[in-house]
XYZ file of N, CA and C in Angstrom:
207
model
N 6.667 -4.193 8.334
C 6.078 -2.869 7.598
C 6.964 -1.745 7.802
N 7.242 -0.976 6.611
C 8.084 0.148 6.680
C 7.221 1.139 6.048
N 7.270 2.532 7.145
C 6.725 3.632 6.790
C 7.631 4.589 5.708
N 6.857 4.947 4.656
C 7.618 5.558 3.501
C 7.512 7.000 3.477
N 6.409 7.297 3.853
C 5.801 8.500 4.438
C 4.452 8.530 5.415
N 4.859 9.784 6.004
C 3.613 10.453 7.060
C 3.575 11.425 6.611
N 1.926 11.974 7.088
C 1.346 13.507 6.612
C 0.518 13.021 8.074
N 0.304 13.604 8.922
C -0.572 13.938 10.216
C -0.954 12.575 10.451
N -1.521 12.069 10.740
C -1.760 10.569 11.230
C -2.040 9.502 10.132
N -1.661 10.009 8.993
C -1.875 8.863 7.883
C -0.582 8.479 7.430
N -0.282 7.387 7.351
C 1.258 6.510 7.151
C 0.885 6.301 5.561
N 1.968 6.186 4.804
C 1.981 5.267 3.339
C 2.935 4.181 3.884
N 2.674 2.801 3.524
C 3.266 1.915 4.256
C 3.767 0.928 3.215
N 5.191 0.244 3.347
C 5.775 -0.954 2.106
C 5.442 -2.067 3.043
N 5.280 -3.095 2.282
C 4.705 -4.288 2.806
C 6.263 -5.062 2.918
N 6.246 -5.975 3.644
C 7.597 -7.149 3.720
C 6.780 -8.313 3.569
N 7.688 -9.637 3.270
C 7.423 -10.854 3.518
C 6.329 -11.128 2.309
N 5.478 -11.638 2.669
C 4.198 -12.136 1.383
C 3.764 -10.818 0.913
N 3.809 -9.862 1.505
C 3.444 -8.580 1.036
C 4.320 -7.882 0.282
N 5.494 -7.881 -0.247
C 6.736 -7.543 -0.551
C 6.428 -6.957 -1.890
N 6.397 -5.950 -2.279
C 5.865 -4.871 -3.495
C 4.788 -4.373 -3.744
N 3.856 -4.764 -2.199
C 2.720 -3.978 -2.216
C 2.661 -3.071 -0.811
N 1.798 -2.152 -1.084
C 1.928 -0.862 -0.270
C 0.443 -0.470 0.149
N 0.317 0.468 1.260
C -1.232 0.393 1.756
C -0.843 1.800 2.523
N -2.209 2.262 2.699
C -2.356 3.420 4.129
C -3.039 3.185 5.234
N -2.260 3.705 6.255
C -3.156 3.464 7.653
C -3.416 4.881 8.398
N -4.070 4.934 9.063
C -4.418 6.068 9.732
C -4.584 5.820 11.210
N -3.314 6.081 11.958
C -3.281 5.763 13.369
C -4.393 6.244 14.208
N -4.813 7.228 13.810
C -6.056 7.979 14.925
C -7.199 7.064 14.809
N -7.243 7.233 13.545
C -9.077 6.508 13.295
C -8.819 4.630 13.138
N -7.822 4.245 12.788
C -7.332 2.687 12.395
C -8.015 2.371 11.278
N -7.966 3.223 10.216
C -8.612 3.199 9.198
C -7.058 2.369 8.308
N -7.245 1.303 7.096
C -6.514 0.706 6.595
C -7.232 0.509 5.364
N -6.209 1.004 4.391
C -6.642 0.751 2.903
C -6.639 -0.610 2.408
N -6.733 -1.095 0.952
C -6.590 -2.309 0.515
C -4.674 -1.827 -0.072
N -4.455 -3.158 -0.164
C -3.151 -3.205 -1.133
C -3.150 -2.569 -2.424
N -1.698 -1.918 -2.712
C -1.975 -1.288 -3.956
C -0.196 -1.399 -4.205
N 0.012 -1.460 -5.862
C 1.183 -1.838 -6.405
C 2.270 -0.438 -6.168
N 3.340 -0.705 -6.654
C 4.461 0.538 -6.437
C 4.034 2.089 -7.622
N 3.169 1.216 -8.386
C 2.615 2.631 -9.326
C 1.878 3.454 -8.872
N 1.209 3.168 -8.193
C 0.385 4.059 -7.073
C 1.350 4.912 -6.031
N 1.868 4.061 -5.198
C 2.788 4.510 -4.372
C 3.707 5.754 -4.963
N 4.489 5.445 -5.904
C 5.415 6.282 -6.373
C 4.673 7.786 -6.910
N 3.502 7.515 -7.377
C 2.666 8.830 -7.702
C 2.324 9.292 -6.566
N 1.749 8.676 -5.234
C 1.857 9.104 -3.822
C 2.666 10.017 -3.257
N 3.940 9.408 -3.537
C 5.296 9.989 -2.919
C 5.216 11.313 -3.199
N 4.970 11.501 -4.659
C 5.240 13.008 -5.242
C 4.215 13.654 -4.756
N 2.818 13.525 -4.654
C 1.946 14.798 -4.136
C 2.269 15.550 -2.945
N 1.657 16.838 -3.002
C 2.034 17.330 -1.874
C 1.048 16.880 -1.039
N 1.294 17.496 0.311
C 0.666 17.090 1.463
C -0.929 17.182 1.599
N -1.410 18.214 1.299
C -3.016 18.312 1.200
C -3.803 17.364 0.200
N -2.896 17.389 -1.038
C -3.526 16.349 -1.911
C -3.062 14.909 -1.657
N -2.163 14.580 -0.954
C -1.594 12.978 -0.186
C -3.180 12.975 0.432
N -3.297 13.745 1.549
C -4.431 13.369 2.477
C -5.787 13.301 1.766
N -5.975 14.023 0.829
C -7.451 14.010 -0.008
C -7.135 12.561 -0.665
N -6.307 12.096 -1.288
C -6.339 10.690 -2.388
C -6.444 9.856 -0.820
N -5.600 9.516 -0.140
C -5.697 8.672 1.223
C -7.032 8.457 1.704
N -8.025 9.704 1.665
C -9.323 9.499 2.295
C -10.165 8.650 1.253
N -9.676 9.219 -0.114
C -10.517 8.332 -1.080
C -10.146 7.005 -1.099
N -8.668 6.497 -0.640
C -8.225 4.959 -0.509
C -9.417 4.281 0.641
N -9.599 5.167 1.844
C -10.278 4.678 2.739
C -11.651 4.581 2.599
N -12.431 5.370 1.990
C -13.688 4.737 2.004
C -13.558 4.133 0.876
N -12.926 3.883 -0.242
C -13.322 2.519 -1.266
C -13.138 1.419 -0.517
N -12.244 1.250 0.600
C -11.940 0.074 1.460
C -13.185 -0.609 2.064
N -13.555 0.984 2.932
C -14.718 0.524 3.634
C -15.678 0.095 3.172
N -16.273 0.628 1.485
C -17.242 0.177 1.045
C -17.341 -1.221 0.196
N -15.952 -1.493 0.129
C -15.483 -2.999 -0.776
C -15.688 -3.950 0.215
N -15.267 -3.743 1.677
C -15.201 -4.596 2.635
C -16.444 -4.704 3.176
N -17.507 -3.927 3.043
C -19.118 -4.407 3.907
C -20.058 -5.390 2.860
């Protein structure tokens, strides 16, 4: 996996192999991992200011947690 952007402990990752063309978010400190999303979402997240990026990442982590339970 390739890290495209890192803000504090949150990484925006690009998948490889079977996940090529997919992206996710990972929090190194808490171990939270988002669901995979496409390049459209990734491109939008790359343009966000750091504070908004972290807010959006938090929403992705919450959505992933709710749906995986």
